[in-house]
mmCIF file of C-alpha atoms and ligand atoms in Angstrom:
data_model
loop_
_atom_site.group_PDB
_atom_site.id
_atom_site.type_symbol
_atom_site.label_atom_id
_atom_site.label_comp_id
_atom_site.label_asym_id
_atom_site.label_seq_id
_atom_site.Cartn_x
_atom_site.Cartn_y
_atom_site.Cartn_z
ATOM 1 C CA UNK A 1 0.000 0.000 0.000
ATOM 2 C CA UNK A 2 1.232 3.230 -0.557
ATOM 3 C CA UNK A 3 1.610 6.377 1.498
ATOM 4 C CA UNK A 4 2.514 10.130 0.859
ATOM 5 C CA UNK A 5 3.936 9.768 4.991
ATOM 6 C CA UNK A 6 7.721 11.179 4.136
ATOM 7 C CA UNK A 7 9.490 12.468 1.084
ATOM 8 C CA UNK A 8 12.088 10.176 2.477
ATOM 9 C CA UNK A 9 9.856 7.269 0.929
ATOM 10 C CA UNK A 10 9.436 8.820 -2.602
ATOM 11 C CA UNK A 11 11.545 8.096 -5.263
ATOM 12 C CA UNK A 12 11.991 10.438 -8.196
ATOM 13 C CA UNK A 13 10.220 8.566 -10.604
ATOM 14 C CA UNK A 14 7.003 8.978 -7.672
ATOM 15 C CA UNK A 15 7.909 12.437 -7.583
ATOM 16 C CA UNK A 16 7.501 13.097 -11.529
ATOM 17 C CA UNK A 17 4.301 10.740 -11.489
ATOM 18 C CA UNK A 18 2.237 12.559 -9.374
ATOM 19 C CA UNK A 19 3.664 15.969 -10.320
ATOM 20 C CA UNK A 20 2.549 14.770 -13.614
ATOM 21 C CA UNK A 21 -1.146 14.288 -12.449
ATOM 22 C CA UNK A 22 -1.421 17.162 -10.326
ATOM 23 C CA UNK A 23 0.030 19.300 -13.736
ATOM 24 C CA UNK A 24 -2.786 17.445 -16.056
ATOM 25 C CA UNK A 25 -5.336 17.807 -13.422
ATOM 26 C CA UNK A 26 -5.057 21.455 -12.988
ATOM 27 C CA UNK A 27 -4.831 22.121 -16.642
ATOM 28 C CA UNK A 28 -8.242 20.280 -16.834
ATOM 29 C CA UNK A 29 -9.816 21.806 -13.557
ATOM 30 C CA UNK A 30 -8.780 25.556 -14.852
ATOM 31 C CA UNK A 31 -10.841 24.584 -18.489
ATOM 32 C CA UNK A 32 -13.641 23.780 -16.257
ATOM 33 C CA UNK A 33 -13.329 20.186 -16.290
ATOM 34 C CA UNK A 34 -14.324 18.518 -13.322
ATOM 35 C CA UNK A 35 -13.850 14.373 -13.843
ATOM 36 C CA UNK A 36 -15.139 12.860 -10.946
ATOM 37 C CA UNK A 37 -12.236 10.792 -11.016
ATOM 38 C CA UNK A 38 -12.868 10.199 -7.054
ATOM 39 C CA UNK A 39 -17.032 9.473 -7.027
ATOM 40 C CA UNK A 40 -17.492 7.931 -3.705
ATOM 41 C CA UNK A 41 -14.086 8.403 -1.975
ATOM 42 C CA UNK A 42 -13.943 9.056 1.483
ATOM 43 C CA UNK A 43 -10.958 11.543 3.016
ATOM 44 C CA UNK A 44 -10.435 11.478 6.690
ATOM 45 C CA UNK A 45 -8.756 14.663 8.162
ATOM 46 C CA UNK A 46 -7.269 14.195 11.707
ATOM 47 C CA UNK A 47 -5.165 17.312 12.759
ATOM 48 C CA UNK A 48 -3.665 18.571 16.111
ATOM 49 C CA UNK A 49 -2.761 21.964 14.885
ATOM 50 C CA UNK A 50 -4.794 24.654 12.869
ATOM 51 C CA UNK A 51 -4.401 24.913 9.797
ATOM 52 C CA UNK A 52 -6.129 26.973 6.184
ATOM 53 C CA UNK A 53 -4.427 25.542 3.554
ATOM 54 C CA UNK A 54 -3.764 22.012 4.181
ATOM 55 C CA UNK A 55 -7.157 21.706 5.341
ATOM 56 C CA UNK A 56 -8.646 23.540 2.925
ATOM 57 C CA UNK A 57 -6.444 22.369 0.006
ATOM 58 C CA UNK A 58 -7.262 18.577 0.839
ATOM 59 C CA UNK A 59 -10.743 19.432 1.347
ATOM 60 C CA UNK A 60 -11.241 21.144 -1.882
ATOM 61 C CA UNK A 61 -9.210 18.770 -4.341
ATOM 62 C CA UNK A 62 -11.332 15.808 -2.908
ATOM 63 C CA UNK A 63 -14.834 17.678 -3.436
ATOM 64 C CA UNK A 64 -14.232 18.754 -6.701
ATOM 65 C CA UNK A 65 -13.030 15.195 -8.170
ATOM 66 C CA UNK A 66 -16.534 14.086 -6.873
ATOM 67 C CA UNK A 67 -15.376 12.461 -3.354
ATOM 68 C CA UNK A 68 -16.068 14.023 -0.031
ATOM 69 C CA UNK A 69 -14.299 14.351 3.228
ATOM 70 C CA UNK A 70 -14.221 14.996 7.288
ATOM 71 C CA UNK A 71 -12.587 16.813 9.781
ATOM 72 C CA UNK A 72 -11.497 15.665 12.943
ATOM 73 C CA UNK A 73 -9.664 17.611 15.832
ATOM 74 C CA UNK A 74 -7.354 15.136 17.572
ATOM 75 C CA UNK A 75 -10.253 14.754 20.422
ATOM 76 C CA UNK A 76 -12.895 14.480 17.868
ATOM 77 C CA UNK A 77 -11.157 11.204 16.958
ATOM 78 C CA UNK A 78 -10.273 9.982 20.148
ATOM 79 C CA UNK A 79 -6.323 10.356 20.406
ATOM 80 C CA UNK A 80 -6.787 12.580 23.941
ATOM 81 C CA UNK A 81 -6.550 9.356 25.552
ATOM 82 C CA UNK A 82 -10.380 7.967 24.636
ATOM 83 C CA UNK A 83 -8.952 4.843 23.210
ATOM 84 C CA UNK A 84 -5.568 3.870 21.742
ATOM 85 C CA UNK A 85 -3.792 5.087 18.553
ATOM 86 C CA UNK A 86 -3.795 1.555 16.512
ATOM 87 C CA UNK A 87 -7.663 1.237 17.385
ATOM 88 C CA UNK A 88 -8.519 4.997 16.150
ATOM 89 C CA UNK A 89 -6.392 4.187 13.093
ATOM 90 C CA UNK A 90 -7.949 0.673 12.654
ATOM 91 C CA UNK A 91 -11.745 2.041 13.073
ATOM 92 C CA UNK A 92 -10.876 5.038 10.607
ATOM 93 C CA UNK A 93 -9.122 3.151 8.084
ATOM 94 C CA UNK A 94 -12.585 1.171 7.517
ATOM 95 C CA UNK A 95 -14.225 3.969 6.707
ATOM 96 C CA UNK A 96 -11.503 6.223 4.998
ATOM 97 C CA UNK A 97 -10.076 6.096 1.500
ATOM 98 C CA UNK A 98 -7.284 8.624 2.609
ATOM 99 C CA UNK A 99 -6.461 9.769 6.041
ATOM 100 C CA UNK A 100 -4.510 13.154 6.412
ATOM 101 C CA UNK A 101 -2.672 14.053 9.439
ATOM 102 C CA UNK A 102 -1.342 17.001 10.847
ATOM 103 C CA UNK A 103 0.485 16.166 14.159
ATOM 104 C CA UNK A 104 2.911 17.469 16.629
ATOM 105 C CA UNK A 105 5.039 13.948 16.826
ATOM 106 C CA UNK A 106 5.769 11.883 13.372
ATOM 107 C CA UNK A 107 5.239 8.944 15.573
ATOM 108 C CA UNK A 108 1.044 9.432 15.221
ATOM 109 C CA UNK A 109 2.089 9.478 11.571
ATOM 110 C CA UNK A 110 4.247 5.771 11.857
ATOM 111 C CA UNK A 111 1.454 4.589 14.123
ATOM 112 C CA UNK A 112 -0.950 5.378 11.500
ATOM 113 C CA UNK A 113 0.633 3.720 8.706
ATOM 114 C CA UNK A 114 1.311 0.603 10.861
ATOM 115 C CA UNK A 115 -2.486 0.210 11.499
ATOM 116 C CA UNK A 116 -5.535 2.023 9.387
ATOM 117 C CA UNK A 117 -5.213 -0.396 6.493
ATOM 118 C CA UNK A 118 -5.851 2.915 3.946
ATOM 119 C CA UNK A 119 -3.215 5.471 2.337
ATOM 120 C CA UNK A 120 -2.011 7.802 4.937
ATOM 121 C CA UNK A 121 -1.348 11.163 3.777
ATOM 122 C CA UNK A 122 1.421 13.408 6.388
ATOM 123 C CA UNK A 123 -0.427 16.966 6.495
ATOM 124 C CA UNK A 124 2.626 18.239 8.488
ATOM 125 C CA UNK A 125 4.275 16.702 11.398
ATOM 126 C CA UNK A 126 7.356 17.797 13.527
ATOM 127 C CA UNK A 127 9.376 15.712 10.665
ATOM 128 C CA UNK A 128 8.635 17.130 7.481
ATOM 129 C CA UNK A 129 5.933 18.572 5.441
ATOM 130 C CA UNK A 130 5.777 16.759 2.316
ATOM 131 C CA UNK A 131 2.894 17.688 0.837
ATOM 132 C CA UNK A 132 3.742 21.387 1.307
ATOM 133 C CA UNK A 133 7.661 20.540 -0.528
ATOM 134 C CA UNK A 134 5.508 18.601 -3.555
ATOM 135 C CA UNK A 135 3.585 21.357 -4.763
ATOM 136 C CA UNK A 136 6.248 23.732 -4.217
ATOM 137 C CA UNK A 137 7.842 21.439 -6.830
ATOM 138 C CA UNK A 138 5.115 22.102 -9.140
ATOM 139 C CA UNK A 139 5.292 25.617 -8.770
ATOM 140 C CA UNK A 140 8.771 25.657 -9.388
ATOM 141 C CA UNK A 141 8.273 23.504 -12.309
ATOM 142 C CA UNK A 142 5.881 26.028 -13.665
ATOM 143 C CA UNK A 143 7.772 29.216 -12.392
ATOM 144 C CA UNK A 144 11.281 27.851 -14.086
ATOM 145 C CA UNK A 145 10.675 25.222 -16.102
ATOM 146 C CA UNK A 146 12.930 21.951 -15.798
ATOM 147 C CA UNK A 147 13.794 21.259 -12.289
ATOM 148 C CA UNK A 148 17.196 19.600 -12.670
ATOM 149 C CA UNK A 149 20.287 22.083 -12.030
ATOM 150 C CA UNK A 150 18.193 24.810 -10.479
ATOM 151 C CA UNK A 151 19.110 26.042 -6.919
ATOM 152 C CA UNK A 152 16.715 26.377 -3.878
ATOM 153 C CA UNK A 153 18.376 28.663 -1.029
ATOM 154 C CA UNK A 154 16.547 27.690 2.432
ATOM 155 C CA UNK A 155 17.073 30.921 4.387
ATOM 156 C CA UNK A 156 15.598 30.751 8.088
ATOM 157 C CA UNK A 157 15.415 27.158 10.752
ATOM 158 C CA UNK A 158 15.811 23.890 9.491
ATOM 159 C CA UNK A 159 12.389 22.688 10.025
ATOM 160 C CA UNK A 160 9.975 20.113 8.778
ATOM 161 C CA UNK A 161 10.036 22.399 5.550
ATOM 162 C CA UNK A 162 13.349 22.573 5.168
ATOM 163 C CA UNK A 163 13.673 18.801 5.883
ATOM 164 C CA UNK A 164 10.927 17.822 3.317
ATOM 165 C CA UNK A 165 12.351 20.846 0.575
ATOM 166 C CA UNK A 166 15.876 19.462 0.850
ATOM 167 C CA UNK A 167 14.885 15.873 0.051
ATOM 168 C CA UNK A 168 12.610 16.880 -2.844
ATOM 169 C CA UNK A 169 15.437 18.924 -4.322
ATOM 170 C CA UNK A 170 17.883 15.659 -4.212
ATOM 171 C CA UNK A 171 15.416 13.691 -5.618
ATOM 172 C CA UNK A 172 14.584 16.384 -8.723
ATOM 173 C CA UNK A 173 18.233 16.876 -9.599
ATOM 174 C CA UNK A 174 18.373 20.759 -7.630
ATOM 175 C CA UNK A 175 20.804 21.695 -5.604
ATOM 176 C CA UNK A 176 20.014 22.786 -1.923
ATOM 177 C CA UNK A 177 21.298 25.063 0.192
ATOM 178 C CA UNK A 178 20.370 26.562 3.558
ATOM 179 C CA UNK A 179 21.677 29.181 5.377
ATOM 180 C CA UNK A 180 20.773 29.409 9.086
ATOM 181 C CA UNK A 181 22.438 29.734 12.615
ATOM 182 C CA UNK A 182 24.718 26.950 14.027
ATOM 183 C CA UNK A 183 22.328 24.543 15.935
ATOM 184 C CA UNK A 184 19.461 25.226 13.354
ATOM 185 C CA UNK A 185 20.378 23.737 10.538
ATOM 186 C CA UNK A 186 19.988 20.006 9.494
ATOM 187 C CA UNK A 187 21.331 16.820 11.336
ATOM 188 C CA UNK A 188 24.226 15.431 9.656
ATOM 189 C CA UNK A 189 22.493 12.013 10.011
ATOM 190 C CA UNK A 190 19.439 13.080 7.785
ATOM 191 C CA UNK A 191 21.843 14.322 5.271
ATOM 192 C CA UNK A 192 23.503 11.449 5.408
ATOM 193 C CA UNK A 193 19.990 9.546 4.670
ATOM 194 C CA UNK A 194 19.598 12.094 1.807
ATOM 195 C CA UNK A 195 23.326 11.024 0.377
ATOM 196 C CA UNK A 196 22.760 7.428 0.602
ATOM 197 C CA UNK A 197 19.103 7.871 -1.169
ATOM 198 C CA UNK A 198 20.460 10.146 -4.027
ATOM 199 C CA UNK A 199 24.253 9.838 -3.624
ATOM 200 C CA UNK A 200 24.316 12.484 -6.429
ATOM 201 C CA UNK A 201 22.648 14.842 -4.231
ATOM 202 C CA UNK A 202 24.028 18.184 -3.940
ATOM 203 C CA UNK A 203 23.153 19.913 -0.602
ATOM 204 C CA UNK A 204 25.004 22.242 1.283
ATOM 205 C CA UNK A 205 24.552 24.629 4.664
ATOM 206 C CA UNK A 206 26.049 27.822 5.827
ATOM 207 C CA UNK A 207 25.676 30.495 8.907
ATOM 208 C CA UNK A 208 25.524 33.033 5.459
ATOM 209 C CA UNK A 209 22.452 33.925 4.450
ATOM 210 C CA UNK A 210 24.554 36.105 1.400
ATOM 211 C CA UNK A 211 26.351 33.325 0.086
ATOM 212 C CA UNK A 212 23.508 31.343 0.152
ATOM 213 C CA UNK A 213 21.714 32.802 -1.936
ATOM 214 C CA UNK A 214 23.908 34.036 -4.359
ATOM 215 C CA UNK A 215 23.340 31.792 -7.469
ATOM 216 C CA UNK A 216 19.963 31.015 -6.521
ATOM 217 C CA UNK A 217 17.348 30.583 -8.593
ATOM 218 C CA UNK A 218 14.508 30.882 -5.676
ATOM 219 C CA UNK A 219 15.378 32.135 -1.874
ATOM 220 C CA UNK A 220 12.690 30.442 0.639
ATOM 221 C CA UNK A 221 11.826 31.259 4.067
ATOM 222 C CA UNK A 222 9.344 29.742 6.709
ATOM 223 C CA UNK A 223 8.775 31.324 10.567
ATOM 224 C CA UNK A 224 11.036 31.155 12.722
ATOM 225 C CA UNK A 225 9.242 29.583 15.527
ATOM 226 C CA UNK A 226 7.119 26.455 14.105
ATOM 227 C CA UNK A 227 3.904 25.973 15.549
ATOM 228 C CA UNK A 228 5.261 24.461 19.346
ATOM 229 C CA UNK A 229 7.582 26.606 19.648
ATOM 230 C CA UNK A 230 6.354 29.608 20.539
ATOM 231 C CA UNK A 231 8.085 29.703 24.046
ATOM 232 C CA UNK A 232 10.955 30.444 21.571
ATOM 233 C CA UNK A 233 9.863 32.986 20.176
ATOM 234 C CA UNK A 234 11.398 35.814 21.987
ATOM 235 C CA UNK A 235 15.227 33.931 21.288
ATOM 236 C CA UNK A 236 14.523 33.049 17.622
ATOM 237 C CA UNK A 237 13.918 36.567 17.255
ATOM 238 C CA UNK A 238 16.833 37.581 18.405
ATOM 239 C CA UNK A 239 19.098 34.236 16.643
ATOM 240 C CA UNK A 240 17.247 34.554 13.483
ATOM 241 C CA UNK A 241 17.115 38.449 13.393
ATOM 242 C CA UNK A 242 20.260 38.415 10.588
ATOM 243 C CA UNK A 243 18.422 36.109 8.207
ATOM 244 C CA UNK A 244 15.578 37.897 7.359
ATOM 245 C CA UNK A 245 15.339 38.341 3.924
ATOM 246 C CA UNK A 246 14.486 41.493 2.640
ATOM 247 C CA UNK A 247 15.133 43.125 -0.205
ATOM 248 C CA UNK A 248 18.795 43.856 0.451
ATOM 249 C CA UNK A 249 19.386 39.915 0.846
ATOM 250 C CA UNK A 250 16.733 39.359 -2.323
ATOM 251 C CA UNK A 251 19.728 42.064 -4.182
ATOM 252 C CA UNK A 252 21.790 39.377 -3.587
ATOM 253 C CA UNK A 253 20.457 37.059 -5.894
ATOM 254 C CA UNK A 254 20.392 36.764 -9.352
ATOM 255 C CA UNK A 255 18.094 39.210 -10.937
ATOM 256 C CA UNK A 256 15.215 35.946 -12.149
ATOM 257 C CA UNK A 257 15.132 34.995 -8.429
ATOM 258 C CA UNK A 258 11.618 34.174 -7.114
ATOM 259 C CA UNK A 259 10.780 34.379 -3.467
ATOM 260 C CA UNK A 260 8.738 31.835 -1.793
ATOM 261 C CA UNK A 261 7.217 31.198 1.597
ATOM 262 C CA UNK A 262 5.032 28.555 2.614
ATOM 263 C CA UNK A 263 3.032 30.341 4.782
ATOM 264 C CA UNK A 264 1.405 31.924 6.836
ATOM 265 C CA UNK A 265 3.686 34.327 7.329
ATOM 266 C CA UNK A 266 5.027 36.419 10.102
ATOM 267 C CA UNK A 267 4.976 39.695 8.366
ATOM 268 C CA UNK A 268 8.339 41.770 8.840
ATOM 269 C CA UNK A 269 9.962 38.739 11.268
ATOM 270 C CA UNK A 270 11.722 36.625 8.826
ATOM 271 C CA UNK A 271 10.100 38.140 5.911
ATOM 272 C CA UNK A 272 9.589 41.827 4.691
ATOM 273 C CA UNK A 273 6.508 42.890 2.961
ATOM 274 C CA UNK A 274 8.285 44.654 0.222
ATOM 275 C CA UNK A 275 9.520 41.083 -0.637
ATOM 276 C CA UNK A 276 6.693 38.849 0.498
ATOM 277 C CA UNK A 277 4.050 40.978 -1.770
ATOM 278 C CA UNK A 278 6.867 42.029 -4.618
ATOM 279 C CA UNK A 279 7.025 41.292 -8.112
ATOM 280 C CA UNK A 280 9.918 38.349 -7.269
ATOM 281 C CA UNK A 281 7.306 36.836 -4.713
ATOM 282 C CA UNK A 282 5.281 33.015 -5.521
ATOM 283 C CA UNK A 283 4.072 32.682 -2.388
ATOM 284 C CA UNK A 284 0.000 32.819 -3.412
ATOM 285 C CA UNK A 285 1.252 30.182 -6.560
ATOM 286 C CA UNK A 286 2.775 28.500 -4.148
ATOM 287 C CA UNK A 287 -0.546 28.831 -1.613
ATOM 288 C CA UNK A 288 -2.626 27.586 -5.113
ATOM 289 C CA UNK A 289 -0.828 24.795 -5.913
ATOM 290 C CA UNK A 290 -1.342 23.215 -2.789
ATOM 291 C CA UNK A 291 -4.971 22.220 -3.963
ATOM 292 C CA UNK A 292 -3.499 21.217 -7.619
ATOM 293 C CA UNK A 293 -1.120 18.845 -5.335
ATOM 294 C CA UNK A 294 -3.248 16.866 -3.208
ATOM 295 C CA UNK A 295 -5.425 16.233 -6.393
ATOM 296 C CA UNK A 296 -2.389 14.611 -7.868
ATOM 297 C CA UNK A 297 -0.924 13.354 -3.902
ATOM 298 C CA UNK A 298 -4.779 11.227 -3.705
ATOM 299 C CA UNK A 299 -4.863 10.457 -7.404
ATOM 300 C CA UNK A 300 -1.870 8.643 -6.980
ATOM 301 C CA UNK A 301 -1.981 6.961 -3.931
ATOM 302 C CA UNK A 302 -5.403 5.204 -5.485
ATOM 303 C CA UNK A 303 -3.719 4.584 -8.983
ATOM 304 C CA UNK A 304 -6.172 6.089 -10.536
ATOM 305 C CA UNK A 305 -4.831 7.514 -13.951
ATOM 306 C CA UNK A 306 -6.387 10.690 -15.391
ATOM 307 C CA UNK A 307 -8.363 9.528 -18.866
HETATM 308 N N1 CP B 401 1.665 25.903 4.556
HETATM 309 C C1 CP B 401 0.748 25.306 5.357
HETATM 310 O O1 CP B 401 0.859 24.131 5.703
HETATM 311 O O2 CP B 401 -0.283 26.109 5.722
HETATM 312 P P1 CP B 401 -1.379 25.735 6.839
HETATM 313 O O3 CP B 401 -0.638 25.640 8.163
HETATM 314 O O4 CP B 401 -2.360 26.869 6.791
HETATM 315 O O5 CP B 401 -1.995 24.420 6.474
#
């Protein structure tokens, strides 16, 4: 059975399938083409966090392919302690075609795959963010064209984002860089993991936001403090103060840079507006294409090919 759990578990020829089907699927959806490709499916939504666009995204892409879906806070379904994980994840997966999560410990995620019998989908956990790093693909894909040889500079923590962004760049042939303070960028050991998946990987940290993104064809930034993290806040601020990019960093970059943010964003913390709503900026593509995404992410977990 397959799951969209990790980029870890993609390969590249996964990646350019379902990029592939979310690309044909929003061509057909923006003609005003709606194939009810998914008549009857059932999506499950469990989250522990808020969220507007990966709720919303799912939620859409499922409706307008014909299937439907529900939302469930973590004590709607019973994971405050009601009952125990593999029995939620059992009882859902009988119902559910597709169950999104969006947890504070990848562990619900593992513990869902290990028992609800159906595709799990990983709606952000404190791991990675994998369906946020596959449609920034496709709007990369659409923004510069081929993937392969293009640069993404990370600027900001090395969070699930950057986690799930620097595996999805090995596995599309671009190169990866982040820049961000010593103790905030990635674990050698998940580098490692990325090296021994694509050994041709090229990925690379510095403490210098400049040099990072000099050469870069798009400069990326998340928060600073992630959503559990917000007793941080007051020392990120202070650590993370020298990477914000603005538009003296975006100078930096070649002149065809694009800017990108996943969002939401903490206006004038580790992004400026003059950058965030500028002519360089993708961040409401990149917002978009979440939707286009998950319509390819479900398509292809259920092997079902668009006619
Ligand atoms: N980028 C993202 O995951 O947004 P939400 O937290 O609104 O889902």
């Amino acid at each position: 059975m397959k799951h969209f759990d990790s980029m870890v578990r993609l390969s590249s020829a996964d990646v350019s399938e379902i990029l592939k089907l979310a690309a044909d699927i929003k061509s057909r959806v923006r003609q005003g083409d709606r194939p009810r490709l998914l008549g009857g499916r059932v999506m499950t939504l469990v989250f522990e966090k808020p969220s507007l666009r990966t709720r919303v995204s799912f939620e859409a892409a499922v409706a307008q392919l014909g299937g439907s879906s529900l939302f469930l806070t973590n004590a709607d379904a019973g994971l405050s302690g009601r009952e125990s994980v593999a029995d939620v994840a059992r009882v859902l997966g009988t119902y559910s075609d597709w169950i999104v999560l969006r947890t504070f410990s990848h562990k619900l995620v593992d513990q869902f795959v290990q028992h609800a019998g159906c595709p799990v989908i990983n709606g952000l956990s404190d791991q990675g963010h994998p369906c946020q790093a596959l449609s920034d693909l496709l709007t990369l894909q659409e923004t510069l064209g081929a993937l392969a040889g293009k640069t993404l500079a990370f600027v900001g923590d090395g969070n699930n984002v950057a986690r799930s962004l620097a595996v999805a760049c090995a596995l599309t042939g671009m190169k990866f860089t982040l820049a961000a303070p010593a103790g905030y960028q990635l674990a050698a050991d998940f580098l490692e993991i990325i090296k021994q998946k694509v050994p041709t990987a090229e990925l690379s940290q510095t403490t210098d936001p400049r040099a990072a993104v000099a050469g870069a064809d798009a400069v990326y930034t998340d928060v600073w403090a992630s959503m559990g993290q917000e007793a941080e806040q007051d020392k990120r601020k202070q650590v993370f103060a020298p990477y914000q990019v603005n538009a003296a960093l975006m100078a930096r970059a070649p002149k065809h840079a694009r800017f990108m943010h996943c969002l939401p964003a903490r206006r004038n913390m580790e992004v400026t507006d003059e950058v965030l709503d500028g002519p360089s900026s993708i961040a409401i593509a990149q917002a978009e294409n979440r939707m286009h995404a998950a319509r390819g992410i479900l398509l292809w977990l259920l092997d079902v090919k668009s006619p």
